[in-house]
């Protein structure tokens, strides 16, 4: 299908300047030693570190992303960051609608969609996160929940070149409880099929769908090898160079 895997590190609210720079430089150095790596590498530091990290990895091939952005271009939005500000700081990607933002900040599908449209307008690639809770999974609602979130969050104008989906079962995030390959493939295939209804099967076949939720060096290879899994959105294991690199290497 020609989908180059994306291995994205979501650092969340972790790291001061020294740690973040060491981590970013460590990842960049690994990539320098292996220019033919089979996947694309992305690090998403907290806002405070984006500019310094972008400087540190400039020219290395490691991309930098934000963890959120506002849907508006500018204005009276204290504490928020616009898509253009992320680009100005060195970002080419932004994570949107992570379950922690949906929970902590009440983000809805409609808001995530608006943010993705704003991100595209600023030339950022959007990583749109969706995923079911354990209660929803136990109630047999997994596929329906992901289809609904996808339909509500997918931006008009979204295509393979500007939008990535991250399937992150909420029960697997930060819990050490990873989806089985069967669980992951089932949902990824359902997401791609639903996406085909929105943008057409040919374009949906080109869109990268990442798995996220307790992806580690010891489980990454079997997940990434699945037909509809095109990389990972990695939290905890992205905070250690060796773990992040081991996951990247498991792309083949
Ligand atoms: P985790 O986080 O790898 O620590 O489970 C993934 C994420 O929330 O993006």
XYZ file of C-alpha atoms and ligand atoms in Angstrom:
261
model
C 0.000 0.000 0.000
C 3.076 2.219 0.200
C 2.321 3.579 3.644
C 5.585 4.504 5.354
C 5.157 3.798 9.074
C 5.244 6.751 11.451
C 6.699 6.332 14.917
C 5.580 9.297 16.984
C 6.692 10.059 20.529
C 4.099 11.815 22.671
C 6.129 13.185 25.559
C 3.009 14.535 27.271
C 3.746 16.843 30.247
C 7.227 15.460 30.837
C 10.677 16.917 30.704
C 12.609 20.062 31.479
C 15.037 21.547 28.997
C 18.012 19.349 29.809
C 16.035 16.084 29.634
C 14.160 17.092 26.503
C 17.261 18.160 24.653
C 19.136 14.997 25.634
C 16.228 12.867 24.473
C 15.799 14.720 21.182
C 19.519 14.699 20.434
C 19.704 11.022 21.314
C 16.945 10.175 18.833
C 18.532 12.358 16.141
C 21.914 10.688 16.670
C 20.363 7.241 16.280
C 18.737 8.265 13.015
C 21.993 9.739 11.752
C 23.575 6.336 12.245
C 20.814 4.678 10.247
C 19.604 6.939 7.448
C 17.718 4.098 5.745
C 15.362 3.579 8.673
C 12.075 2.063 7.478
C 9.854 4.540 9.333
C 9.421 8.275 9.787
C 10.293 9.593 13.272
C 8.384 12.309 15.102
C 8.806 13.730 18.596
C 6.069 15.792 20.267
C 7.520 17.639 23.266
C 5.590 19.877 25.652
C 5.093 23.442 24.346
C 7.961 24.855 26.393
C 10.494 22.595 24.693
C 9.292 22.690 21.091
C 11.574 25.450 19.809
C 14.680 24.111 21.550
C 13.975 20.561 20.409
C 13.307 21.723 16.848
C 16.688 23.490 16.847
C 18.393 20.429 18.291
C 17.048 18.040 15.643
C 17.161 20.444 12.675
C 18.425 18.682 9.568
C 18.382 15.250 11.221
C 15.180 13.986 9.626
C 13.395 13.797 12.992
C 10.136 15.741 12.728
C 8.693 17.790 15.587
C 5.045 18.132 16.550
C 2.823 19.832 19.083
C 0.467 17.978 21.401
C -2.477 20.320 20.798
C -3.357 23.616 19.155
C -6.201 26.111 19.163
C -8.756 26.201 16.353
C -8.377 29.955 15.897
C -5.581 31.782 14.131
C -4.948 34.336 16.904
C -6.737 36.415 19.507
C -7.894 36.520 23.102
C -7.264 32.912 24.120
C -5.063 33.027 27.191
C -2.744 30.088 27.488
C -3.477 28.693 24.037
C -1.221 28.149 21.055
C -2.211 28.639 17.423
C -1.255 26.286 14.596
C 0.903 29.011 13.018
C 2.786 29.389 16.307
C 3.602 25.680 16.221
C 4.883 25.992 12.678
C 6.892 29.058 13.677
C 8.496 27.052 16.493
C 9.508 24.279 14.109
C 6.575 21.850 14.046
C 5.270 19.982 11.049
C 2.723 17.869 12.955
C 0.209 18.295 15.760
C -1.535 15.645 17.864
C -5.243 16.445 18.240
C -8.013 14.991 20.364
C -5.830 12.809 22.540
C -8.038 11.055 25.102
C -6.300 12.975 27.897
C -7.405 16.232 26.261
C -10.879 14.893 25.664
C -11.049 13.978 29.373
C -9.061 16.807 31.004
C -10.337 19.610 28.771
C -13.694 18.322 27.588
C -12.655 18.277 23.935
C -15.416 17.077 21.627
C -15.238 15.528 18.181
C -16.451 18.823 16.706
C -13.655 20.759 18.412
C -11.050 18.232 17.307
C -12.311 18.573 13.750
C -12.133 22.378 13.927
C -8.578 22.157 15.253
C -7.587 19.783 12.455
C -8.987 22.156 9.830
C -7.048 25.015 11.441
C -3.899 22.893 11.565
C -4.198 22.123 7.860
C -4.673 25.789 7.052
C -1.305 26.415 8.691
C 0.273 23.492 6.773
C 0.498 21.229 9.802
C -0.246 17.534 9.506
C -2.875 16.481 12.034
C -2.714 13.274 14.057
C -6.333 12.752 15.045
C -6.759 10.460 18.061
C -9.769 8.247 18.666
C -10.411 5.259 20.910
C -12.916 3.547 23.171
C -12.971 3.293 26.955
C -12.995 -0.024 28.775
C -16.678 0.425 29.640
C -17.465 0.917 25.962
C -15.379 -2.115 24.962
C -17.032 -4.295 27.585
C -20.420 -3.127 26.322
C -19.547 -4.282 22.811
C -19.460 -0.716 21.462
C -15.835 -0.597 20.324
C -16.368 -0.414 16.576
C -19.350 1.928 16.788
C -17.545 4.313 19.155
C -14.511 4.517 16.902
C -16.644 4.996 13.796
C -18.555 7.805 15.477
C -15.415 9.530 16.733
C -13.813 9.209 13.318
C -16.824 10.691 11.526
C -17.048 13.524 14.047
C -13.334 14.340 14.172
C -12.182 13.815 10.581
C -11.697 17.240 8.953
C -13.068 18.323 5.594
C -10.103 18.352 3.257
C -8.486 15.541 5.224
C -6.369 13.198 3.096
C -3.390 10.885 3.447
C -0.904 13.704 2.934
C -2.193 15.883 5.767
C -3.950 13.616 8.270
C -2.954 10.587 10.337
C -5.303 8.664 12.620
C -4.151 7.300 15.965
C -6.281 4.514 17.395
C -5.649 4.625 21.121
C -7.876 2.425 23.269
C -8.222 4.481 26.448
C -7.821 1.366 28.613
C -4.388 0.744 27.093
C -2.930 4.234 27.586
C -0.313 4.299 30.301
C -1.686 1.099 31.823
C 0.762 -1.475 30.525
C -2.266 -3.284 29.120
C -1.766 -3.393 25.370
C -4.349 -4.374 22.770
C -3.805 -7.847 21.370
C -2.883 -7.995 17.689
C -6.378 -9.341 16.970
C -8.044 -6.460 18.839
C -5.851 -3.858 17.154
C -6.258 -5.231 13.627
C -10.025 -5.537 14.001
C -10.404 -1.877 14.966
C -7.828 -0.563 12.508
C -9.544 -2.375 9.641
C -12.919 -1.020 10.751
C -11.510 2.510 10.932
C -10.055 2.212 7.435
C -13.347 0.869 6.092
C -15.257 3.743 7.694
C -12.733 6.220 6.369
C -13.310 4.727 2.929
C -16.948 5.784 3.261
C -15.816 9.341 3.975
C -12.970 9.913 1.509
C -13.162 6.911 -0.781
C -11.426 3.568 -0.504
C -8.438 4.519 -2.639
C -7.522 7.505 -0.452
C -8.338 5.625 2.771
C -5.876 2.949 1.709
C -3.116 5.570 1.809
C -3.922 7.046 5.241
C -1.659 5.997 8.091
C -3.431 4.605 11.135
C -1.189 4.443 14.187
C -1.742 2.266 17.229
C -1.208 3.862 20.636
C -1.491 2.520 24.173
C 1.354 0.822 26.035
C 3.353 0.187 22.877
C 6.786 -0.988 24.048
C 9.895 -2.533 22.485
C 8.626 -6.023 23.302
C 5.199 -5.688 21.677
C 5.781 -3.147 18.896
C 6.920 -5.496 16.134
C 3.838 -7.687 16.173
C 1.521 -4.666 16.221
C 3.309 -2.744 13.487
C 3.387 -5.867 11.304
C -0.424 -5.973 11.212
C -1.901 -5.126 7.801
C -3.727 -1.971 8.931
C -1.299 -0.711 11.588
C 1.057 1.908 10.192
C 3.187 2.792 13.187
C 2.653 3.938 16.727
C 1.883 6.879 18.975
C 4.082 6.194 21.950
C 3.905 7.769 25.390
C 5.973 6.248 28.188
C 8.399 4.385 25.956
C 9.102 7.563 23.978
C 10.853 9.086 27.006
C 13.837 6.763 26.701
C 16.033 6.935 23.609
C 16.748 3.205 23.608
C 13.092 2.196 23.942
C 11.883 4.664 21.320
C 14.628 3.571 18.962
C 13.882 -0.118 19.544
C 10.257 0.534 18.578
C 11.374 2.429 15.475
C 13.650 -0.459 14.509
C 10.787 -2.908 14.790
C 9.291 -1.348 11.647
C 11.692 -3.573 9.739
P 1.505 5.159 26.496
O 0.773 6.459 25.910
O 2.424 4.646 25.414
O 2.253 5.643 27.702
O 0.441 4.170 26.824
C 0.365 6.532 24.564
C -0.371 7.820 24.324
O -1.154 8.236 25.191
O -0.193 8.467 23.261
